[in-house]
C-alpha cells in the first residue's frame, strides 16, 4: 500500500475541537475514523456529529490495525498518550497535534518510544469556541499544517503525516521541532504575552478614559482575550524560547523608561525615534497574504452608514469593478452610527478604484 | 452674535492632512476659511483643493477679524504658534489640535498667553497618508473630538471650540488636559510602544520562521508601522504619563521572566495563568462599537473563495437576512487562495444567521 494517501482506519484520541474536526474532515473524505476520549460525553458528541465511531468497534476486530493514530489530547498529557498509542498499535504511525513540539519529542525519547513511527504535527487552526460541538471538517482549510519529523522517523511515516495535513486541506510546511518552537515563540507566543501585558494595564483604570479607545488599542489587545488554561500549557512547554525574546523586550523597556524619564536629555529624541523605527523594520518583514512576500498594499477608507446591507452594497460594486480586496477592516469609531470601511488593494488598482467609487457616489478617503 | 455655530472667518495655520481637512470641511459648510503654512507648497496645494484662501487676503482687509483660529501645526511648535496667534488677532478664539494637551497648556501659561481665548482640542482622526493632498472634509465624521478647556477660558470660547468639532461631524467629548493625556497614554501611546517593542523583535530573525505568522501577529504589530518623526513628538510631550504605565509593564515582564526561567517551579503555572487572566480582565473593559458598554459579540467564520465579489455576495445575503455586522475580519491564511471571513453579530442573532447561511450553502465555522 502507498503511504501517500490515507486509507485508514484512523484512530483519533481526544475529541475536542481539533480532534473532532480531524475526524469529521477524514470521514467526509471516506476515511474510516475511530474515536477515543477520556470524557465519555465528548466522545459521544463527536460520534453523534459524524466524526467517527467509538474505538471499541475497532478493538472488537483484532485483525484490523489502524494505519494512523492522531493524538489530539491536551499538551500536558500528549507524551503519555503518544507513548501508549505506539505500544498499543505496534504497526501504526502515530502523530500528535500539540502546539509545542520540542518538549514532546524529548519526552518520548526519554521514554524510549519507537520514534520510527512517530511524527509531530501542528495544525495552526482554531476557533473562539471549543469542544466537539464547534468542530468543522473545514477547520484546517488553507491554514499552515506544520510537520516536524524526528530524524528516526521512517520515510513512510513522514509521508503519511504530510498526507493527513494535505487531505484536510492544510498548507503543509516542514520544520524540525526546535525550528517550529522557535517560530511559534516569535509569531504566536510572544504576541500573546505582549498583548496580555498591554491589556492588563487597562485593569483598574477609569472607564471614562477608555471612551477614547480606537482600533489601535482594539487590535493590539484582541488576543489578550485568550484562554488562560491553554496558555499555561503552551507557555510552560515553550518557556525557554519565549523567555529569550523577553530578555530583549526587558532591555528595550528599560532603555525606553530611561529615555522617557528625561525626554529632553541629549539623544532622548533619537532613542524614541529608534524604538519606532525598529518596529517599522520588524513589521515590514511579516509575509503578505497567502504567504507571499511582504507587500505594501494601497489603503483607502470609504464612509458607510451603519445599516445592514451597506457594506455589502459597497463590496458588490467593488466586485463589479473587478478589483480583489487584499484586506478589509471596519473602523470602530465611538459615537455616531456612521462607519468607515478600510480596504487595501494592489497599489496598481488603487487610483482607478477610487475614481470608480467616487463616480458611484461613495465618499472615499484615500 | 451667538457662539454656538461657526460663522467665520476661520484661520487655519498649518495645512497638513488635519489642517487642510478642517479647512475643506468648513468650506463645504459655507464657513469662509483662510490658510497659512510655513511651506508655500503645502499652502498652495491646500488652496487648490478648496480648503480655503491664502491668509494674505484676510490681512488685506484690516476691518475683518477671524472668529476662530485653528492651529494645526506640529506638536513641537504649537505653543509658539498659538501664542503668536492670540497676539496677532486680539479678539479671536484660538484652538490647537495637537494630540497631547497638558504640555501645551503649561507652555502657554508660562508665556502669559491670554487663556480666556484659548481652548485645546484633539480630533482623534488620521490616515496612513499625510499632507494636504490626502485631506478630506469627512475625515472627522463620527470620530472622537476631545475638547480640553483651561479653567480661564471664556464660556463662549469653549462653545466655539465644541461647535467646531460638531460642525465637522466629530463626536465631541470634554476632558481636562491632564485627563486627556492620561487617557491617550493608555489607549494610544502605550499600545504604540508595546506594538513597536514586539515588532522590533522580528528584526534579524529567520524569514522562514515568519511564514507561520497569522492574524495574532498581524493585529498586534499593525500600528508598529507608524511614523517615527511624529511619535518622537508625541512620546516626548506625554513622557511622564507613558512612563508610569511602563513601570507596570517592566514589573510584569520581570515577573514573567522569573516564571519562565523555572516553568516547573511551584506556583509557576499559577503565575502564567494570572498574566493571561489579567489580560482577559483588561480587554473586557474596552467599550464596544459606538462607545457602548463592552459587549461580547458572537463570532462565526465563513469560508469564501478568494475571488472578487465573493465577500460581497456573502454580505449581500447577510443584508438580505437583515442582520447587522458588528465587526468583520478577513483571515490571512498562508497558502491556498481560500479565505475565512470572520464576522461578529449580536449574540441573539447568531444561531439564526448560521442556520440561514448554511441553508444558502455557505460553509460556516461557528
Coordinates of N, CA and C in Angstrom, one line a residue, chain A residues 75-298:
Chain A
X75 N -1.8 19.4 25.6 CA -0.4 19.3 25.5 C 0.3 18.6 26.7
X76 N -0.3 18.8 27.9 CA 0.4 18.3 29.1 C 0.3 16.8 29.3
X77 N -0.6 16.1 28.5 CA -0.7 14.6 28.6 C -0.3 14.0 27.3
X78 N 0.2 14.8 26.3 CA 0.4 14.2 25.0 C 1.5 13.2 24.9
X79 N 2.6 13.4 25.7 CA 3.7 12.4 25.7 C 3.2 11.0 26.1
X80 N 2.5 11.0 27.2 CA 1.9 9.7 27.7 C 1.0 9.1 26.7
X81 N 0.1 9.9 26.1 CA -0.9 9.3 25.2 C -0.2 8.8 23.9
X82 N 0.8 9.5 23.4 CA 1.5 9.1 22.2 C 2.3 7.8 22.5
X83 N 3.0 7.7 23.7 CA 3.8 6.6 24.0 C 2.9 5.3 24.1
X84 N 1.8 5.5 24.8 CA 0.8 4.3 25.0 C 0.3 3.9 23.6
X85 N 0.0 4.9 22.7 CA -0.6 4.5 21.4 C 0.5 3.7 20.6
X86 N 1.7 4.1 20.7 CA 2.8 3.4 19.9 C 2.9 1.9 20.4
X87 N 2.7 1.7 21.7 CA 2.7 0.3 22.2 C 1.5 -0.4 21.9
X88 N 0.3 0.3 22.0 CA -1.0 -0.4 21.8 C -1.2 -0.9 20.3
X89 N -0.7 -0.1 19.4 CA -0.8 -0.4 18.0 C 0.6 -0.5 17.3
X90 N 1.3 -1.6 17.4 CA 2.7 -1.7 17.1 C 3.0 -1.5 15.6
X91 N 2.0 -1.4 14.7 CA 2.3 -1.2 13.3 C 1.8 0.2 12.8
X92 N 1.1 0.9 13.7 CA 0.5 2.2 13.3 C 1.5 3.3 13.4
X93 N 1.4 4.3 12.5 CA 2.1 5.6 12.6 C 1.3 6.4 13.6
X94 N 2.0 7.1 14.5 CA 1.3 8.0 15.5 C 1.8 9.4 15.3
X95 N 0.8 10.3 15.2 CA 1.2 11.8 15.2 C 0.4 12.5 16.3
X96 N 1.0 13.6 16.8 CA 0.3 14.4 17.7 C 0.1 15.8 17.1
X97 N -0.8 16.6 17.7 CA -1.1 17.9 17.1 C -0.8 19.1 18.1
X98 N 0.0 18.8 19.1 CA 0.2 19.8 20.1 C 0.9 21.0 19.5
X99 N 0.7 22.2 20.1 CA 1.2 23.4 19.5 C 2.7 23.7 19.9
X100 N 3.3 22.8 20.7 CA 4.7 22.9 21.0 C 5.3 21.5 20.8
X101 N 6.4 21.4 20.1 CA 6.9 20.1 19.6 C 8.2 19.6 20.3
X102 N 9.1 20.5 20.7 CA 10.4 20.0 21.2 C 10.2 19.2 22.5
X103 N 9.4 19.7 23.4 CA 9.3 19.1 24.7 C 8.7 17.7 24.6
X104 N 7.7 17.6 23.6 CA 7.1 16.3 23.4 C 8.0 15.2 22.8
X105 N 8.8 15.7 21.8 CA 9.8 14.8 21.3 C 10.8 14.3 22.3
X106 N 11.3 15.3 23.1 CA 12.3 15.0 24.2 C 11.6 14.0 25.2
X107 N 10.4 14.2 25.5 CA 9.7 13.3 26.5 C 9.6 11.9 25.9
X108 N 9.3 11.8 24.6 CA 9.2 10.4 24.0 C 10.5 9.7 23.9
X109 N 11.6 10.5 23.6 CA 12.9 10.0 23.6 C 13.3 9.4 24.9
X110 N 13.0 10.2 26.0 CA 13.3 9.8 27.4 C 12.7 8.4 27.6
X111 N 11.5 8.3 27.2 CA 10.7 7.0 27.5 C 11.1 5.9 26.5
X112 N 12.0 6.2 25.6 CA 12.4 5.1 24.7 C 11.3 4.7 23.8
X113 N 10.4 5.6 23.4 CA 9.4 5.3 22.5 C 9.9 5.0 21.1
X114 N 9.2 4.3 20.3 CA 9.6 3.9 18.9 C 9.4 5.1 18.0
X115 N 10.5 5.9 17.9 CA 10.4 7.1 17.1 C 10.4 6.9 15.6
X116 N 10.5 5.6 15.2 CA 10.5 5.4 13.7 C 9.0 5.6 13.2
X117 N 8.1 5.4 14.2 CA 6.6 5.5 13.8 C 5.9 6.8 14.3
X118 N 6.7 7.7 14.9 CA 6.1 9.0 15.4 C 6.5 10.2 14.6
X119 N 5.6 11.0 14.3 CA 5.8 12.3 13.6 C 5.0 13.4 14.4
X120 N 5.6 14.5 14.7 CA 4.9 15.6 15.4 C 4.3 16.5 14.3
X121 N 3.1 17.0 14.6 CA 2.5 18.0 13.6 C 1.8 19.1 14.4
X122 N 1.6 20.2 13.8 CA 0.9 21.3 14.4 C 0.0 22.0 13.4
X123 N -1.2 21.7 13.4 CA -2.2 22.4 12.6 C -2.5 23.7 13.2
X124 N -2.1 24.8 12.5 CA -2.3 26.2 13.1 C -3.7 26.7 12.8
X125 N -4.7 26.1 13.5 CA -6.1 26.5 13.3 C -6.8 26.4 14.6
X126 N -7.8 27.2 14.7 CA -8.6 27.2 16.0 C -9.8 28.0 15.9
X127 N -10.6 28.1 16.9 CA -11.8 28.9 16.9 C -11.9 29.5 18.3
X128 N -12.8 30.6 18.4 CA -13.1 31.1 19.7 C -13.8 30.0 20.5
X129 N -14.7 29.2 19.9 CA -15.4 28.2 20.6 C -14.5 26.9 20.8
X130 N -14.8 26.1 21.7 CA -14.0 24.8 21.9 C -15.0 23.7 22.0
X131 N -14.4 22.4 22.1 CA -15.3 21.3 22.3 C -15.7 20.7 20.9
X132 N -16.2 19.4 20.9 CA -16.6 18.8 19.7 C -17.8 19.5 19.0
X133 N -18.6 20.2 19.8 CA -19.8 20.8 19.2 C -19.4 21.8 18.1
X134 N -18.2 22.5 18.4 CA -17.7 23.5 17.5 C -16.9 23.0 16.3
X135 N -16.8 21.6 16.3 CA -15.9 21.0 15.3 C -16.4 21.2 13.8
X136 N -15.5 21.4 12.9 CA -15.9 21.5 11.5 C -14.8 20.9 10.6
X137 N -15.2 20.1 9.6 CA -14.2 19.4 8.8 C -13.3 20.4 8.0
X138 N -13.8 21.6 7.8 CA -13.1 22.6 7.0 C -12.1 23.4 7.9
X139 N -12.0 23.1 9.2 CA -11.3 24.0 10.1 C -9.9 24.2 9.6
X140 N -9.3 23.3 8.9 CA -7.8 23.4 8.6 C -7.6 23.9 7.2
X141 N -8.7 24.2 6.4 CA -8.5 24.6 5.1 C -7.6 25.8 4.9
X142 N -6.6 25.7 4.2 CA -5.6 26.7 3.8 C -4.9 27.3 5.0
X143 N -4.9 26.6 6.2 CA -4.1 27.0 7.3 C -2.8 26.3 7.3
X144 N -1.8 26.9 7.9 CA -0.5 26.1 8.0 C -0.6 24.8 8.8
X145 N -0.1 23.8 8.2 CA -0.1 22.5 8.9 C 1.4 22.1 9.0
X146 N 2.0 22.3 10.2 CA 3.4 22.1 10.3 C 3.7 20.6 10.6
X147 N 4.7 20.0 9.9 CA 5.1 18.7 10.2 C 6.5 18.6 10.7
X148 N 6.7 18.1 11.8 CA 8.1 18.0 12.5 C 8.4 16.6 12.6
X149 N 9.2 16.0 11.7 CA 9.6 14.6 11.7 C 10.9 14.5 12.5
X150 N 11.0 13.6 13.5 CA 12.3 13.3 14.2 C 13.2 12.6 13.2
X151 N 14.5 12.7 13.4 CA 15.5 12.0 12.5 C 15.2 10.5 12.3
X152 N 14.7 9.9 13.4 CA 14.5 8.5 13.4 C 13.3 8.0 12.6
X153 N 12.4 9.0 12.2 CA 11.1 8.6 11.6 C 11.3 7.9 10.3
X154 N 10.5 6.9 10.0 CA 10.5 6.2 8.7 C 10.0 7.2 7.7
X155 N 10.5 7.0 6.5 CA 10.1 7.9 5.4 C 8.6 7.8 5.2
X156 N 8.0 6.5 5.2 CA 6.6 6.4 5.0 C 5.8 7.1 6.1
X157 N 6.3 7.1 7.3 CA 5.6 7.7 8.4 C 5.5 9.2 8.2
X158 N 6.6 9.8 7.7 CA 6.6 11.2 7.4 C 5.6 11.5 6.3
X159 N 5.6 10.6 5.2 CA 4.6 10.9 4.1 C 3.2 10.8 4.6
X160 N 2.9 9.9 5.5 CA 1.6 9.7 6.0 C 1.1 10.9 6.8
X161 N 2.1 11.5 7.6 CA 1.7 12.7 8.4 C 1.5 13.8 7.5
X162 N 2.3 13.9 6.4 CA 2.0 15.0 5.5 C 0.7 14.9 4.7
X163 N 0.4 13.6 4.4 CA -0.8 13.4 3.6 C -2.1 13.7 4.5
X164 N -1.9 13.5 5.8 CA -3.0 13.9 6.7 C -3.3 15.3 6.6
X165 N -2.3 16.2 6.7 CA -2.5 17.6 6.6 C -3.0 18.0 5.3
X166 N -2.4 17.4 4.2 CA -2.9 17.8 2.8 C -4.3 17.3 2.6
X167 N -4.7 16.1 3.0 CA -6.0 15.6 2.8 C -7.1 16.5 3.6
X168 N -6.7 17.1 4.7 CA -7.6 18.0 5.4 C -7.5 19.4 4.9
X169 N -6.8 19.7 3.8 CA -6.8 21.0 3.1 C -5.8 21.9 3.7
X170 N -4.9 21.5 4.6 CA -3.9 22.4 5.2 C -2.8 22.6 4.2
X171 N -2.0 23.7 4.6 CA -0.8 24.1 3.8 C 0.4 23.5 4.6
X172 N 0.8 22.3 4.1 CA 1.9 21.5 4.8 C 3.2 22.2 4.7
X173 N 3.9 22.5 5.9 CA 5.2 23.0 5.9 C 6.0 22.2 6.9
X174 N 7.3 21.8 6.4 CA 8.2 21.0 7.3 C 9.2 21.8 8.0
X175 N 9.2 21.6 9.3 CA 10.2 22.2 10.2 C 10.8 21.1 11.1
X176 N 12.0 21.3 11.6 CA 12.3 20.4 12.7 C 11.7 21.0 14.0
X177 N 11.6 20.1 15.1 CA 10.9 20.5 16.3 C 11.4 21.8 16.9
X178 N 12.8 22.0 16.9 CA 13.4 23.2 17.5 C 13.0 24.4 16.7
X179 N 13.1 24.3 15.4 CA 12.7 25.4 14.5 C 11.3 25.8 14.7
X180 N 10.4 24.8 14.8 CA 9.0 25.1 15.0 C 8.7 25.9 16.3
X181 N 9.4 25.4 17.4 CA 9.1 26.0 18.6 C 9.7 27.5 18.6
X182 N 10.8 27.6 17.9 CA 11.4 29.0 17.8 C 10.4 29.9 17.0
X183 N 9.8 29.3 16.0 CA 8.9 30.1 15.1 C 7.7 30.5 15.9
X184 N 7.0 29.5 16.6 CA 5.8 29.9 17.3 C 6.0 30.8 18.5
X185 N 7.2 30.7 19.1 CA 7.6 31.6 20.2 C 7.5 33.0 19.7
X186 N 8.0 33.2 18.4 CA 8.1 34.5 17.9 C 6.7 35.0 17.3
X187 N 6.0 34.2 16.5 CA 4.8 34.7 15.8 C 3.6 34.4 16.6
X188 N 3.6 33.6 17.7 CA 2.4 33.3 18.4 C 2.5 33.6 19.9
X189 N 3.5 33.0 20.5 CA 3.6 33.1 22.0 C 4.0 34.5 22.5
X190 N 5.0 35.1 21.8 CA 5.4 36.5 22.2 C 4.3 37.5 22.0
X191 N 3.6 37.5 20.8 CA 2.5 38.4 20.6 C 1.4 38.2 21.7
X192 N 1.1 36.9 22.1 CA 0.1 36.7 23.2 C 0.6 37.3 24.5
X193 N 1.9 37.1 24.8 CA 2.4 37.7 26.0 C 2.3 39.2 26.0
X194 N 2.7 39.8 24.9 CA 2.7 41.3 24.8 C 1.3 41.9 24.9
X195 N 0.4 41.2 24.2 CA -1.0 41.6 24.2 C -1.6 41.5 25.6
X196 N -1.2 40.4 26.3 CA -1.7 40.3 27.7 C -1.1 41.3 28.6
X197 N 0.2 41.6 28.4 CA 0.8 42.6 29.3 C 0.2 44.0 29.1
X198 N -0.1 44.3 27.8 CA -0.7 45.6 27.5 C -2.2 45.6 28.1
X199 N -2.9 44.6 27.8 CA -4.3 44.6 28.2 C -4.4 44.7 29.8
X200 N -3.5 44.0 30.5 CA -3.6 44.0 31.9 C -3.4 45.4 32.5
X201 N -2.8 46.3 31.7 CA -2.7 47.7 32.2 C -4.0 48.4 32.2
X202 N -5.0 47.9 31.5 CA -6.3 48.5 31.5 C -7.1 48.2 32.7
X203 N -6.6 47.3 33.5 CA -7.4 47.0 34.8 C -7.3 48.2 35.7
X204 N -8.5 48.4 36.4 CA -8.5 49.4 37.4 C -8.3 50.8 37.0
X205 N -8.4 51.0 35.6 CA -8.3 52.4 35.2 C -9.7 53.0 35.1
X206 N -9.8 54.3 35.0 CA -11.1 55.0 34.9 C -11.8 54.6 33.6
X207 N -12.9 54.0 33.6 CA -13.6 53.6 32.4 C -13.8 54.8 31.4
X208 N -13.9 56.0 32.0 CA -14.2 57.2 31.2 C -13.0 57.4 30.2
X209 N -11.8 57.1 30.7 CA -10.6 57.2 29.8 C -10.7 56.3 28.6
X210 N -11.3 55.1 28.8 CA -11.3 54.1 27.8 C -12.3 54.5 26.7
X211 N -13.1 55.6 26.9 CA -14.0 56.0 25.9 C -13.3 56.5 24.6
X212 N -12.0 56.8 24.8 CA -11.2 57.2 23.6 C -10.5 56.1 22.9
X213 N -10.8 54.8 23.3 CA -10.2 53.7 22.7 C -10.6 53.6 21.2
X214 N -9.6 53.3 20.4 CA -9.8 53.2 18.9 C -9.3 51.8 18.4
X215 N -9.1 51.7 17.1 CA -8.7 50.4 16.5 C -7.3 50.0 17.0
X216 N -6.4 51.0 17.3 CA -5.1 50.7 17.7 C -5.1 49.9 19.0
X217 N -5.9 50.3 20.0 CA -6.0 49.5 21.2 C -6.7 48.2 21.0
X218 N -7.8 48.2 20.2 CA -8.5 47.0 20.0 C -7.7 45.9 19.3
X219 N -6.9 46.3 18.2 CA -6.1 45.3 17.5 C -5.0 44.8 18.4
X220 N -4.4 45.6 19.2 CA -3.2 45.2 19.9 C -3.7 44.3 21.1
X221 N -4.9 44.4 21.5 CA -5.4 43.6 22.7 C -6.3 42.5 22.4
X222 N -6.7 42.3 21.1 CA -7.7 41.3 20.8 C -7.3 39.9 21.3
X223 N -6.1 39.5 21.1 CA -5.8 38.1 21.5 C -5.6 38.0 23.0
X224 N -5.6 39.1 23.7 CA -5.5 39.1 25.2 C -6.7 38.4 25.8
X225 N -7.8 38.2 25.0 CA -9.0 37.5 25.5 C -8.8 36.0 25.5
X226 N -7.6 35.5 25.2 CA -7.4 34.0 25.0 C -7.6 33.3 26.4
X227 N -7.7 31.9 26.2 CA -7.9 31.1 27.4 C -6.7 30.8 28.2
X228 N -6.7 31.3 29.5 CA -5.5 31.1 30.4 C -5.1 29.6 30.5
X229 N -6.1 28.7 30.6 CA -5.8 27.3 30.9 C -4.9 26.7 29.8
X230 N -5.3 27.1 28.5 CA -4.5 26.6 27.4 C -3.1 27.2 27.4
X231 N -3.1 28.5 27.6 CA -1.8 29.2 27.5 C -0.8 28.9 28.6
X232 N -1.3 28.4 29.7 CA -0.4 27.9 30.8 C 0.4 26.8 30.2
X233 N -0.3 25.9 29.5 CA 0.4 24.7 28.9 C 1.4 25.1 27.8
X234 N 0.9 26.0 27.0 CA 1.8 26.4 25.8 C 3.0 27.1 26.3
X235 N 2.8 28.2 27.2 CA 4.0 28.9 27.7 C 4.9 28.0 28.5
X236 N 4.3 27.1 29.3 CA 5.1 26.3 30.1 C 6.0 25.4 29.2
X237 N 5.4 24.9 28.1 CA 6.1 23.9 27.3 C 7.2 24.6 26.4
X238 N 7.0 25.9 26.2 CA 7.9 26.6 25.3 C 8.7 27.7 26.0
X239 N 8.7 27.6 27.3 CA 9.3 28.7 28.1 C 10.7 29.2 27.7
X240 N 11.6 28.2 27.4 CA 13.0 28.7 27.1 C 13.0 29.6 25.8
X241 N 12.2 29.2 24.8 CA 12.2 30.0 23.6 C 11.5 31.4 23.8
X242 N 10.4 31.4 24.6 CA 9.7 32.7 24.8 C 10.6 33.6 25.7
X243 N 11.2 33.1 26.7 CA 12.0 33.9 27.6 C 13.1 34.6 26.9
X244 N 13.7 33.9 25.9 CA 14.8 34.6 25.1 C 14.3 35.9 24.5
X245 N 13.1 35.9 24.0 CA 12.6 37.2 23.4 C 12.3 38.2 24.5
X246 N 11.9 37.7 25.7 CA 11.5 38.6 26.7 C 12.7 39.3 27.3
X247 N 13.9 38.7 27.2 CA 15.1 39.4 27.6 C 15.3 40.6 26.8
X248 N 15.1 40.5 25.5 CA 15.2 41.6 24.6 C 14.2 42.7 24.9
X249 N 12.9 42.2 25.1 CA 11.9 43.2 25.5 C 12.2 43.9 26.7
X250 N 12.7 43.2 27.7 CA 13.1 43.8 29.0 C 14.2 44.9 28.8
X251 N 15.2 44.6 28.0 CA 16.2 45.6 27.7 C 15.6 46.8 27.0
X252 N 14.8 46.6 26.1 CA 14.2 47.7 25.3 C 13.3 48.6 26.3
X253 N 12.5 47.9 27.1 CA 11.6 48.6 28.1 C 12.5 49.5 29.0
X254 N 13.6 48.9 29.5 CA 14.5 49.6 30.4 C 15.0 50.9 29.7
X255 N 15.5 50.7 28.5 CA 16.1 51.8 27.7 C 15.0 52.8 27.5
X256 N 13.8 52.4 27.2 CA 12.7 53.4 26.9 C 12.3 54.2 28.2
X257 N 12.3 53.4 29.3 CA 12.0 54.1 30.6 C 13.0 55.2 30.9
X258 N 14.3 54.8 30.7 CA 15.3 55.8 31.0 C 15.2 57.0 30.1
X259 N 14.8 56.8 28.8 CA 14.6 57.9 27.9 C 13.4 58.7 28.3
X260 N 12.3 58.1 28.6 CA 11.1 58.9 28.9 C 11.2 59.6 30.3
X261 N 12.1 59.1 31.1 CA 12.3 59.8 32.4 C 13.0 61.1 32.2
X262 N 13.8 61.2 31.1 CA 14.4 62.5 30.8 C 14.3 62.8 29.3
X263 N 13.0 63.1 28.9 CA 12.7 63.2 27.5 C 13.4 64.3 26.8
X264 N 14.0 65.3 27.5 CA 14.6 66.4 26.8 C 16.1 66.3 26.9
X265 N 16.6 65.2 27.5 CA 18.1 65.0 27.6 C 18.7 64.8 26.2
X266 N 20.0 65.0 26.0 CA 20.6 64.8 24.7 C 20.4 63.4 24.3
X267 N 20.0 63.2 23.0 CA 19.9 61.8 22.5 C 18.5 61.2 22.8
X268 N 17.7 61.8 23.7 CA 16.4 61.2 24.0 C 15.5 61.0 22.8
X269 N 15.5 62.1 22.0 CA 14.6 62.0 20.9 C 15.0 61.0 19.9
X270 N 16.3 60.9 19.7 CA 16.9 59.8 18.8 C 16.5 58.4 19.3
X271 N 16.6 58.2 20.7 CA 16.2 56.9 21.2 C 14.7 56.6 20.9
X272 N 13.8 57.6 21.1 CA 12.4 57.3 20.8 C 12.2 57.0 19.4
X273 N 12.9 57.8 18.5 CA 12.7 57.5 17.1 C 13.2 56.2 16.7
X274 N 14.3 55.7 17.4 CA 14.9 54.4 17.1 C 13.9 53.3 17.5
X275 N 13.2 53.4 18.6 CA 12.3 52.4 19.0 C 11.2 52.2 17.9
X276 N 10.6 53.3 17.5 CA 9.6 53.2 16.5 C 10.1 52.8 15.2
X277 N 11.3 53.2 14.8 CA 11.9 52.8 13.5 C 12.2 51.3 13.6
X278 N 12.7 50.8 14.7 CA 13.0 49.3 14.8 C 11.7 48.5 14.6
X279 N 10.6 49.1 15.2 CA 9.3 48.5 15.0 C 8.9 48.5 13.5
X280 N 9.1 49.6 12.8 CA 8.9 49.7 11.4 C 9.6 48.6 10.6
X281 N 10.9 48.4 11.0 CA 11.7 47.4 10.3 C 11.2 46.0 10.5
X282 N 10.8 45.8 11.8 CA 10.3 44.4 12.1 C 9.0 44.1 11.4
X283 N 8.0 45.0 11.4 CA 6.7 44.7 10.9 C 6.8 44.5 9.4
X284 N 7.8 45.2 8.8 CA 7.9 45.1 7.3 C 8.4 43.7 6.9
X285 N 8.8 42.9 7.8 CA 9.3 41.5 7.5 C 8.2 40.5 7.5
X286 N 7.0 40.8 8.0 CA 5.9 39.9 8.0 C 5.4 39.6 6.6
X287 N 5.3 38.3 6.3 CA 4.9 37.9 4.9 C 3.5 38.4 4.6
X288 N 3.2 38.6 3.3 CA 1.9 39.1 2.9 C 0.9 38.0 2.9
X289 N -0.3 38.3 2.5 CA -1.4 37.3 2.4 C -0.9 36.1 1.5
X290 N -1.4 34.9 1.8 CA -1.1 33.7 1.1 C 0.4 33.4 1.1
X291 N 1.1 33.9 2.2 CA 2.5 33.6 2.3 C 3.4 34.2 1.3
X292 N 2.9 35.2 0.6 CA 3.7 35.8 -0.4 C 4.7 36.8 0.3
X293 N 5.6 37.4 -0.4 CA 6.5 38.4 0.2 C 5.7 39.6 0.8
X294 N 6.3 40.2 1.8 CA 5.6 41.4 2.4 C 5.3 42.4 1.2
X295 N 4.1 42.9 1.2 CA 3.6 43.7 0.1 C 3.0 45.0 0.7
X296 N 3.4 46.1 0.2 CA 2.8 47.4 0.7 C 1.5 47.6 -0.1
X297 N 0.3 47.2 0.5 CA -0.9 47.4 -0.2 C -1.3 48.8 -0.1
X298 N -2.2 49.3 -1.0 CA -2.7 50.6 -1.0 C -4.0 50.6 -0.3

